PDB file of C-alpha atoms in Angstrom:
ATOM      1  CA  UNK A   1       5.699 -11.832  -0.475  1.00 97.00           C
ATOM      2  CA  UNK A   2       4.369  -8.799  -0.744  1.00 98.00           C
ATOM      3  CA  UNK A   3       0.288  -7.812   0.482  1.00 98.00           C
ATOM      4  CA  UNK A   4      -1.031  -4.689   0.144  1.00 98.00           C
ATOM      5  CA  UNK A   5      -4.912  -3.859   1.227  1.00 98.00           C
ATOM      6  CA  UNK A   6      -6.641  -1.060  -0.978  1.00 98.00           C
ATOM      7  CA  UNK A   7      -8.781   0.914   2.028  1.00 98.00           C
ATOM      8  CA  UNK A   8     -10.350   3.190   3.714  1.00 97.00           C
ATOM      9  CA  UNK A   9      -8.865   2.568   6.539  1.00 97.00           C
ATOM     10  CA  UNK A  10      -5.039   2.082   6.065  1.00 98.00           C
ATOM     11  CA  UNK A  11      -4.033   3.490   9.688  1.00 98.00           C
ATOM     12  CA  UNK A  12      -6.714   0.445  11.277  1.00 97.00           C
ATOM     13  CA  UNK A  13      -5.068  -2.281   8.712  1.00 98.00           C
ATOM     14  CA  UNK A  14      -1.585  -0.945   9.204  1.00 98.00           C
ATOM     15  CA  UNK A  15      -2.023  -1.465  12.951  1.00 98.00           C
ATOM     16  CA  UNK A  16      -3.691  -4.612  13.531  1.00 98.00           C
ATOM     17  CA  UNK A  17      -0.441  -6.286  10.728  1.00 98.00           C
ATOM     18  CA  UNK A  18       2.044  -4.068  13.023  1.00 97.00           C
ATOM     19  CA  UNK A  19       1.323  -6.284  16.428  1.00 97.00           C
ATOM     20  CA  UNK A  20       2.187  -9.798  17.352  1.00 96.00           C
ATOM     21  CA  UNK A  21       4.182 -12.568  15.081  1.00 96.00           C
ATOM     22  CA  UNK A  22       2.981 -10.552  11.892  1.00 97.00           C
ATOM     23  CA  UNK A  23       4.374  -7.400  12.664  1.00 97.00           C
ATOM     24  CA  UNK A  24       7.656  -9.147  13.436  1.00 96.00           C
ATOM     25  CA  UNK A  25       7.369 -10.670  10.579  1.00 97.00           C
ATOM     26  CA  UNK A  26       7.248  -7.264   8.901  1.00 97.00           C
ATOM     27  CA  UNK A  27      10.142  -6.216  10.491  1.00 97.00           C
ATOM     28  CA  UNK A  28      12.731  -8.776   9.555  1.00 96.00           C
ATOM     29  CA  UNK A  29      11.506  -8.484   6.097  1.00 96.00           C
ATOM     30  CA  UNK A  30       9.771 -12.149   5.739  1.00 96.00           C
ATOM     31  CA  UNK A  31       6.547 -10.265   3.947  1.00 98.00           C
ATOM     32  CA  UNK A  32       5.429  -6.995   3.176  1.00 98.00           C
ATOM     33  CA  UNK A  33       2.015  -5.352   3.970  1.00 98.00           C
ATOM     34  CA  UNK A  34       1.825  -2.392   2.724  1.00 98.00           C
ATOM     35  CA  UNK A  35      -2.342  -0.467   3.851  1.00 98.00           C
ATOM     36  CA  UNK A  36      -3.192   1.782   0.900  1.00 98.00           C
ATOM     37  CA  UNK A  37      -5.762   4.969   0.854  1.00 98.00           C
ATOM     38  CA  UNK A  38      -7.871   4.600  -1.993  1.00 98.00           C
ATOM     39  CA  UNK A  39      -8.831   8.088  -0.799  1.00 97.00           C
ATOM     40  CA  UNK A  40      -5.273   9.349  -2.432  1.00 98.00           C
ATOM     41  CA  UNK A  41      -6.563   8.328  -5.862  1.00 98.00           C
ATOM     42  CA  UNK A  42     -10.319  10.320  -6.154  1.00 97.00           C
ATOM     43  CA  UNK A  43     -10.505  13.538  -8.375  1.00 96.00           C
ATOM     44  CA  UNK A  44     -13.088  15.333  -6.197  1.00 93.00           C
ATOM     45  CA  UNK A  45     -12.280  17.784  -5.059  1.00 91.00           C
ATOM     46  CA  UNK A  46     -13.832  16.976  -1.684  1.00 93.00           C
ATOM     47  CA  UNK A  47     -12.019  13.167  -1.272  1.00 93.00           C
ATOM     48  CA  UNK A  48     -15.461  11.742  -2.056  1.00 94.00           C
ATOM     49  CA  UNK A  49     -15.286   8.180  -2.543  1.00 96.00           C
ATOM     50  CA  UNK A  50     -18.601   7.416  -2.967  1.00 95.00           C
ATOM     51  CA  UNK A  51     -22.148   8.579  -3.683  1.00 94.00           C
ATOM     52  CA  UNK A  52     -26.012   7.178  -3.678  1.00 94.00           C
ATOM     53  CA  UNK A  53     -26.775   4.310  -5.199  1.00 93.00           C
ATOM     54  CA  UNK A  54     -28.622   4.295  -8.878  1.00 92.00           C
ATOM     55  CA  UNK A  55     -32.527   3.216  -8.739  1.00 93.00           C
ATOM     56  CA  UNK A  56     -32.509   4.660  -5.203  1.00 90.00           C
ATOM     57  CA  UNK A  57     -32.071   2.526  -1.634  1.00 88.00           C
ATOM     58  CA  UNK A  58     -29.793   2.647   1.071  1.00 87.00           C
ATOM     59  CA  UNK A  59     -26.519   3.865   1.898  1.00 91.00           C
ATOM     60  CA  UNK A  60     -23.490   4.978  -0.403  1.00 94.00           C
ATOM     61  CA  UNK A  61     -21.743   2.904  -3.039  1.00 95.00           C
ATOM     62  CA  UNK A  62     -18.009   3.175  -3.846  1.00 96.00           C
ATOM     63  CA  UNK A  63     -16.896   4.638  -6.991  1.00 96.00           C
ATOM     64  CA  UNK A  64     -15.406   2.848  -9.567  1.00 97.00           C
ATOM     65  CA  UNK A  65     -13.358   5.753 -10.482  1.00 97.00           C
ATOM     66  CA  UNK A  66     -10.649   5.852  -7.377  1.00 97.00           C
ATOM     67  CA  UNK A  67     -10.414   2.097  -7.006  1.00 98.00           C
ATOM     68  CA  UNK A  68     -10.063   1.448 -10.879  1.00 98.00           C
ATOM     69  CA  UNK A  69      -6.855   3.941 -10.440  1.00 98.00           C
ATOM     70  CA  UNK A  70      -5.219   2.943  -7.356  1.00 98.00           C
ATOM     71  CA  UNK A  71      -4.719  -0.941  -8.413  1.00 98.00           C
ATOM     72  CA  UNK A  72      -3.590   0.416 -11.606  1.00 98.00           C
ATOM     73  CA  UNK A  73      -1.408   2.882  -9.692  1.00 98.00           C
ATOM     74  CA  UNK A  74       0.088  -0.473  -7.687  1.00 98.00           C
ATOM     75  CA  UNK A  75       0.666  -2.690 -10.945  1.00 98.00           C
ATOM     76  CA  UNK A  76       2.842  -0.113 -12.194  1.00 98.00           C
ATOM     77  CA  UNK A  77       4.823   0.734  -8.857  1.00 98.00           C
ATOM     78  CA  UNK A  78       5.263  -3.568  -9.277  1.00 97.00           C
ATOM     79  CA  UNK A  79       5.727  -3.833 -12.457  1.00 98.00           C
ATOM     80  CA  UNK A  80       3.662  -6.261 -12.745  1.00 97.00           C
ATOM     81  CA  UNK A  81      -0.583  -7.085 -12.002  1.00 97.00           C
ATOM     82  CA  UNK A  82      -0.386  -8.756  -8.594  1.00 98.00           C
ATOM     83  CA  UNK A  83      -4.193 -11.399  -8.071  1.00 98.00           C
ATOM     84  CA  UNK A  84      -6.509  -8.669  -6.716  1.00 98.00           C
ATOM     85  CA  UNK A  85      -9.313 -10.454  -4.302  1.00 98.00           C
ATOM     86  CA  UNK A  86     -11.991  -8.032  -2.534  1.00 98.00           C
ATOM     87  CA  UNK A  87     -13.700  -8.938  -0.363  1.00 98.00           C
ATOM     88  CA  UNK A  88     -17.142  -9.099  -0.238  1.00 95.00           C
ATOM     89  CA  UNK A  89     -19.839 -11.563   1.213  1.00 93.00           C
ATOM     90  CA  UNK A  90     -21.163 -12.903  -2.136  1.00 94.00           C
ATOM     91  CA  UNK A  91     -17.616 -13.998  -2.631  1.00 96.00           C
ATOM     92  CA  UNK A  92     -16.164 -18.257  -2.404  1.00 97.00           C
ATOM     93  CA  UNK A  93     -15.920 -18.796   1.752  1.00 97.00           C
ATOM     94  CA  UNK A  94     -12.119 -19.044   1.818  1.00 97.00           C
ATOM     95  CA  UNK A  95     -10.901 -21.804   3.348  1.00 94.00           C
ATOM     96  CA  UNK A  96      -6.929 -23.777   4.382  1.00 92.00           C
ATOM     97  CA  UNK A  97      -6.931 -24.909   1.019  1.00 92.00           C
ATOM     98  CA  UNK A  98      -6.920 -21.625  -0.888  1.00 97.00           C
ATOM     99  CA  UNK A  99      -4.532 -19.994   1.735  1.00 97.00           C
ATOM    100  CA  UNK A 100      -2.263 -22.314   1.102  1.00 95.00           C
ATOM    101  CA  UNK A 101      -1.838 -21.910  -2.846  1.00 97.00           C
ATOM    102  CA  UNK A 102      -1.907 -17.431  -2.065  1.00 98.00           C
ATOM    103  CA  UNK A 103       1.123 -18.199  -0.271  1.00 97.00           C
ATOM    104  CA  UNK A 104       2.940 -19.556  -2.873  1.00 97.00           C
ATOM    105  CA  UNK A 105       2.315 -16.516  -4.488  1.00 98.00           C
ATOM    106  CA  UNK A 106       4.385 -13.847  -4.926  1.00 98.00           C
ATOM    107  CA  UNK A 107       1.859 -10.494  -5.022  1.00 98.00           C
ATOM    108  CA  UNK A 108      -1.633 -10.520  -3.360  1.00 98.00           C
ATOM    109  CA  UNK A 109      -3.680  -7.083  -4.148  1.00 98.00           C
ATOM    110  CA  UNK A 110      -6.833  -7.230  -0.941  1.00 98.00           C
ATOM    111  CA  UNK A 111      -9.895  -4.975  -2.022  1.00 98.00           C
ATOM    112  CA  UNK A 112     -11.381  -3.695   0.577  1.00 98.00           C
ATOM    113  CA  UNK A 113     -15.549  -2.518   0.124  1.00 95.00           C
ATOM    114  CA  UNK A 114     -17.607  -0.844   2.114  1.00 88.00           C
ATOM    115  CA  UNK A 115     -21.256   1.050   2.887  1.00 83.00           C
ATOM    116  CA  UNK A 116     -23.016  -0.799   0.435  1.00 86.00           C
ATOM    117  CA  UNK A 117     -20.105  -1.968  -1.569  1.00 92.00           C
ATOM    118  CA  UNK A 118     -18.622  -0.588  -4.460  1.00 96.00           C
ATOM    119  CA  UNK A 119     -19.617  -0.234  -8.465  1.00 96.00           C
ATOM    120  CA  UNK A 120     -19.955  -3.125 -10.353  1.00 96.00           C
ATOM    121  CA  UNK A 121     -18.155  -2.253 -12.928  1.00 97.00           C
ATOM    122  CA  UNK A 122     -14.770  -1.770 -11.828  1.00 97.00           C
ATOM    123  CA  UNK A 123     -15.796  -5.347 -10.709  1.00 97.00           C
ATOM    124  CA  UNK A 124     -15.691  -5.938 -13.798  1.00 97.00           C
ATOM    125  CA  UNK A 125     -12.436  -4.133 -15.466  1.00 97.00           C
ATOM    126  CA  UNK A 126     -10.513  -5.474 -12.650  1.00 98.00           C
ATOM    127  CA  UNK A 127     -11.858  -9.096 -12.129  1.00 98.00           C
ATOM    128  CA  UNK A 128     -10.900 -10.106  -9.138  1.00 98.00           C
ATOM    129  CA  UNK A 129     -11.309 -13.168  -6.922  1.00 98.00           C
ATOM    130  CA  UNK A 130     -14.272 -12.768  -5.039  1.00 98.00           C
ATOM    131  CA  UNK A 131     -13.894 -14.157  -1.452  1.00 98.00           C
ATOM    132  CA  UNK A 132     -15.959 -14.535   1.825  1.00 97.00           C
ATOM    133  CA  UNK A 133     -14.656 -14.812   5.134  1.00 97.00           C
ATOM    134  CA  UNK A 134     -17.797 -16.725   6.041  1.00 95.00           C
ATOM    135  CA  UNK A 135     -21.511 -16.267   5.667  1.00 94.00           C
ATOM    136  CA  UNK A 136     -22.771 -12.737   7.595  1.00 93.00           C
ATOM    137  CA  UNK A 137     -22.307  -9.356   7.067  1.00 92.00           C
ATOM    138  CA  UNK A 138     -18.889  -6.539   7.916  1.00 94.00           C
ATOM    139  CA  UNK A 139     -19.138  -3.256   8.071  1.00 93.00           C
ATOM    140  CA  UNK A 140     -16.745  -2.565   5.533  1.00 96.00           C
ATOM    141  CA  UNK A 141     -14.247  -5.218   4.271  1.00 97.00           C
ATOM    142  CA  UNK A 142     -11.073  -4.620   6.502  1.00 98.00           C
ATOM    143  CA  UNK A 143     -10.850  -6.879   8.360  1.00 98.00           C
ATOM    144  CA  UNK A 144     -11.890  -9.845   6.461  1.00 98.00           C
ATOM    145  CA  UNK A 145      -9.097  -8.622   4.288  1.00 98.00           C
ATOM    146  CA  UNK A 146      -6.964  -8.484   7.510  1.00 98.00           C
ATOM    147  CA  UNK A 147      -8.016 -12.199   8.133  1.00 98.00           C
ATOM    148  CA  UNK A 148      -6.441 -13.142   4.681  1.00 98.00           C
ATOM    149  CA  UNK A 149      -3.617 -11.137   4.526  1.00 98.00           C
ATOM    150  CA  UNK A 150      -2.847 -12.817   8.516  1.00 97.00           C
ATOM    151  CA  UNK A 151      -3.239 -16.590   7.243  1.00 97.00           C
ATOM    152  CA  UNK A 152      -1.844 -15.908   4.127  1.00 98.00           C
ATOM    153  CA  UNK A 153       1.462 -14.309   5.942  1.00 97.00           C
ATOM    154  CA  UNK A 154       1.848 -17.015   8.832  1.00 95.00           C
ATOM    155  CA  UNK A 155       1.978 -19.671   5.838  1.00 93.00           C
ATOM    156  CA  UNK A 156       5.602 -18.067   4.527  1.00 96.00           C
ATOM    157  CA  UNK A 157       8.904 -19.213   5.420  1.00 94.00           C
ATOM    158  CA  UNK A 158      10.384 -17.511   8.207  1.00 93.00           C
ATOM    159  CA  UNK A 159       7.374 -16.112  10.132  1.00 95.00           C
ATOM    160  CA  UNK A 160       7.036 -18.868  12.180  1.00 89.00           C
ATOM    161  CA  UNK A 161       9.277 -20.848  13.853  1.00 67.00           C
ATOM    162  CA  UNK A 162       7.990 -23.921  12.582  1.00 60.00           C
ATOM    163  CA  UNK A 163       6.611 -25.782   9.856  1.00 58.00           C
ATOM    164  CA  UNK A 164       4.748 -27.715  12.515  1.00 51.00           C
ATOM    165  CA  UNK A 165       3.535 -24.148  13.385  1.00 46.00           C
ATOM    166  CA  UNK A 166       0.613 -24.783  10.972  1.00 48.00           C
ATOM    167  CA  UNK A 167       0.859 -28.332  10.063  1.00 51.00           C
ATOM    168  CA  UNK A 168      -1.034 -29.571  13.131  1.00 51.00           C
ATOM    169  CA  UNK A 169      -3.509 -26.877  13.372  1.00 52.00           C
ATOM    170  CA  UNK A 170      -7.134 -27.552  12.681  1.00 49.00           C
ATOM    171  CA  UNK A 171      -7.790 -27.253   8.863  1.00 49.00           C
ATOM    172  CA  UNK A 172      -4.436 -27.824   7.432  1.00 60.00           C
ATOM    173  CA  UNK A 173      -4.696 -31.301   6.753  1.00 77.00           C
ATOM    174  CA  UNK A 174      -8.776 -31.615   6.454  1.00 84.00           C
ATOM    175  CA  UNK A 175      -8.797 -32.332  10.541  1.00 92.00           C
ATOM    176  CA  UNK A 176      -9.708 -30.408  13.105  1.00 92.00           C
ATOM    177  CA  UNK A 177      -6.364 -30.422  16.245  1.00 91.00           C
ATOM    178  CA  UNK A 178      -6.274 -32.384  18.867  1.00 93.00           C
ATOM    179  CA  UNK A 179      -6.745 -30.625  21.919  1.00 92.00           C
ATOM    180  CA  UNK A 180      -4.096 -28.594  23.482  1.00 93.00           C
ATOM    181  CA  UNK A 181      -2.943 -28.444  27.590  1.00 93.00           C
ATOM    182  CA  UNK A 182      -0.485 -26.620  29.648  1.00 94.00           C
ATOM    183  CA  UNK A 183       1.043 -26.438  33.084  1.00 94.00           C
ATOM    184  CA  UNK A 184      -0.534 -26.947  36.123  1.00 93.00           C
ATOM    185  CA  UNK A 185      -0.958 -30.313  35.443  1.00 94.00           C
ATOM    186  CA  UNK A 186      -4.251 -30.197  37.824  1.00 94.00           C
ATOM    187  CA  UNK A 187      -6.609 -26.971  37.643  1.00 95.00           C
ATOM    188  CA  UNK A 188      -9.665 -27.069  39.234  1.00 96.00           C
ATOM    189  CA  UNK A 189      -9.368 -30.886  39.430  1.00 95.00           C
ATOM    190  CA  UNK A 190      -9.136 -31.266  35.641  1.00 95.00           C
ATOM    191  CA  UNK A 191      -6.374 -33.417  35.442  1.00 96.00           C
ATOM    192  CA  UNK A 192      -4.310 -32.898  31.649  1.00 94.00           C
ATOM    193  CA  UNK A 193      -4.452 -36.706  30.541  1.00 95.00           C
ATOM    194  CA  UNK A 194      -1.561 -39.155  31.301  1.00 96.00           C
ATOM    195  CA  UNK A 195      -0.202 -39.451  28.459  1.00 96.00           C
ATOM    196  CA  UNK A 196       0.958 -36.375  27.715  1.00 96.00           C
ATOM    197  CA  UNK A 197       2.816 -36.418  30.796  1.00 96.00           C
ATOM    198  CA  UNK A 198       4.500 -39.684  30.017  1.00 96.00           C
ATOM    199  CA  UNK A 199       7.584 -38.485  27.798  1.00 94.00           C
ATOM    200  CA  UNK A 200       6.124 -40.921  25.352  1.00 96.00           C
ATOM    201  CA  UNK A 201       6.698 -39.359  22.079  1.00 96.00           C
ATOM    202  CA  UNK A 202       5.255 -42.387  20.445  1.00 96.00           C
ATOM    203  CA  UNK A 203       1.803 -42.667  22.786  1.00 97.00           C
ATOM    204  CA  UNK A 204       1.263 -38.986  22.838  1.00 96.00           C
ATOM    205  CA  UNK A 205       1.495 -38.934  18.464  1.00 95.00           C
ATOM    206  CA  UNK A 206      -1.326 -41.663  19.172  1.00 96.00           C
ATOM    207  CA  UNK A 207      -3.199 -40.153  21.041  1.00 96.00           C
ATOM    208  CA  UNK A 208      -3.233 -36.446  19.120  1.00 95.00           C
ATOM    209  CA  UNK A 209      -3.380 -38.309  15.801  1.00 95.00           C
ATOM    210  CA  UNK A 210      -7.079 -40.291  17.367  1.00 96.00           C
ATOM    211  CA  UNK A 211      -8.527 -36.668  19.017  1.00 96.00           C
ATOM    212  CA  UNK A 212      -8.005 -34.455  16.468  1.00 95.00           C
ATOM    213  CA  UNK A 213      -9.866 -37.815  14.075  1.00 96.00           C
ATOM    214  CA  UNK A 214     -12.767 -37.834  17.434  1.00 96.00           C
ATOM    215  CA  UNK A 215     -12.952 -33.964  17.362  1.00 96.00           C
ATOM    216  CA  UNK A 216     -13.287 -34.041  13.053  1.00 94.00           C
ATOM    217  CA  UNK A 217     -15.646 -36.618  13.563  1.00 96.00           C
ATOM    218  CA  UNK A 218     -18.324 -35.292  15.933  1.00 96.00           C
ATOM    219  CA  UNK A 219     -17.515 -31.284  14.942  1.00 95.00           C
ATOM    220  CA  UNK A 220     -17.024 -31.146  11.907  1.00 93.00           C
ATOM    221  CA  UNK A 221     -17.401 -34.956  10.197  1.00 94.00           C
ATOM    222  CA  UNK A 222     -17.636 -33.304   6.372  1.00 93.00           C
ATOM    223  CA  UNK A 223     -13.740 -32.221   6.757  1.00 91.00           C
ATOM    224  CA  UNK A 224     -12.816 -36.426   6.601  1.00 94.00           C
ATOM    225  CA  UNK A 225     -13.495 -36.472   3.240  1.00 92.00           C
ATOM    226  CA  UNK A 226     -10.686 -34.727   2.008  1.00 89.00           C
ATOM    227  CA  UNK A 227      -8.477 -36.058   4.318  1.00 92.00           C
ATOM    228  CA  UNK A 228      -4.733 -38.132   4.370  1.00 92.00           C
ATOM    229  CA  UNK A 229      -6.629 -41.322   7.026  1.00 95.00           C
ATOM    230  CA  UNK A 230      -4.449 -44.663   6.996  1.00 95.00           C
ATOM    231  CA  UNK A 231      -5.991 -48.052   7.092  1.00 96.00           C
ATOM    232  CA  UNK A 232      -5.719 -47.042  10.901  1.00 96.00           C
ATOM    233  CA  UNK A 233      -7.373 -44.066  10.592  1.00 96.00           C
ATOM    234  CA  UNK A 234     -10.649 -45.530   9.119  1.00 96.00           C
ATOM    235  CA  UNK A 235     -10.752 -48.237  11.610  1.00 96.00           C
ATOM    236  CA  UNK A 236     -10.508 -45.623  14.289  1.00 96.00           C
ATOM    237  CA  UNK A 237     -13.106 -43.887  12.799  1.00 96.00           C
ATOM    238  CA  UNK A 238     -14.891 -46.928  11.948  1.00 96.00           C
ATOM    239  CA  UNK A 239     -15.435 -47.712  15.618  1.00 95.00           C
ATOM    240  CA  UNK A 240     -16.242 -43.844  16.631  1.00 95.00           C
ATOM    241  CA  UNK A 241     -19.273 -45.150  14.225  1.00 93.00           C
ATOM    242  CA  UNK A 242     -20.703 -47.962  15.880  1.00 91.00           C
ATOM    243  CA  UNK A 243     -20.629 -45.714  19.414  1.00 79.00           C
TER     244      UNK A 243
END
């Protein structure tokens, strides 16, 4: 998969995407991530990419021309139009299901707004998918773009050591993940549950499933509507409801 991040701060994005698991995946060729400087496409002799908003108001608005030309250059380089995503608080909230869908694509481009956003006309011209990472506002789209790039990349073959690394995590199957423990077996008087020390894999799996259901029930009950639940799961949840 190829991911292009269209931004005014390519060094910021490249630094994050060069670290840890994603950085190693890039080096191994499991994912291609490019950080493209929108400023390189401005026709302004002072390399300006923004201006004051028509109608007045605070802040600056990113101009349409540099964004449009940047994306068209990317399309020409790839030889096709990548799936374009504009990171904005006005978009649909990112979910793990959408991440899984995006991971099936060959090319995605992540457009980072800044200041007071981008000129509406370039949104109309390019018709990007609009995605939000939460109901709050940041100074720019770079951090949300990095979240999307990270979430999608780790779903790709070879990025994580095994599919199980993400298949049992929170949100993957509409359930929150069970509690995790490591050495030592006792810390500050708190002991690791005996079942995890038993070596009995079936009992461990049963304990983990029940704790996952329990956490989801108490913390994000809304997620259970989309979870794939067995009769045993339903009985366990029924007992939780009874208190």
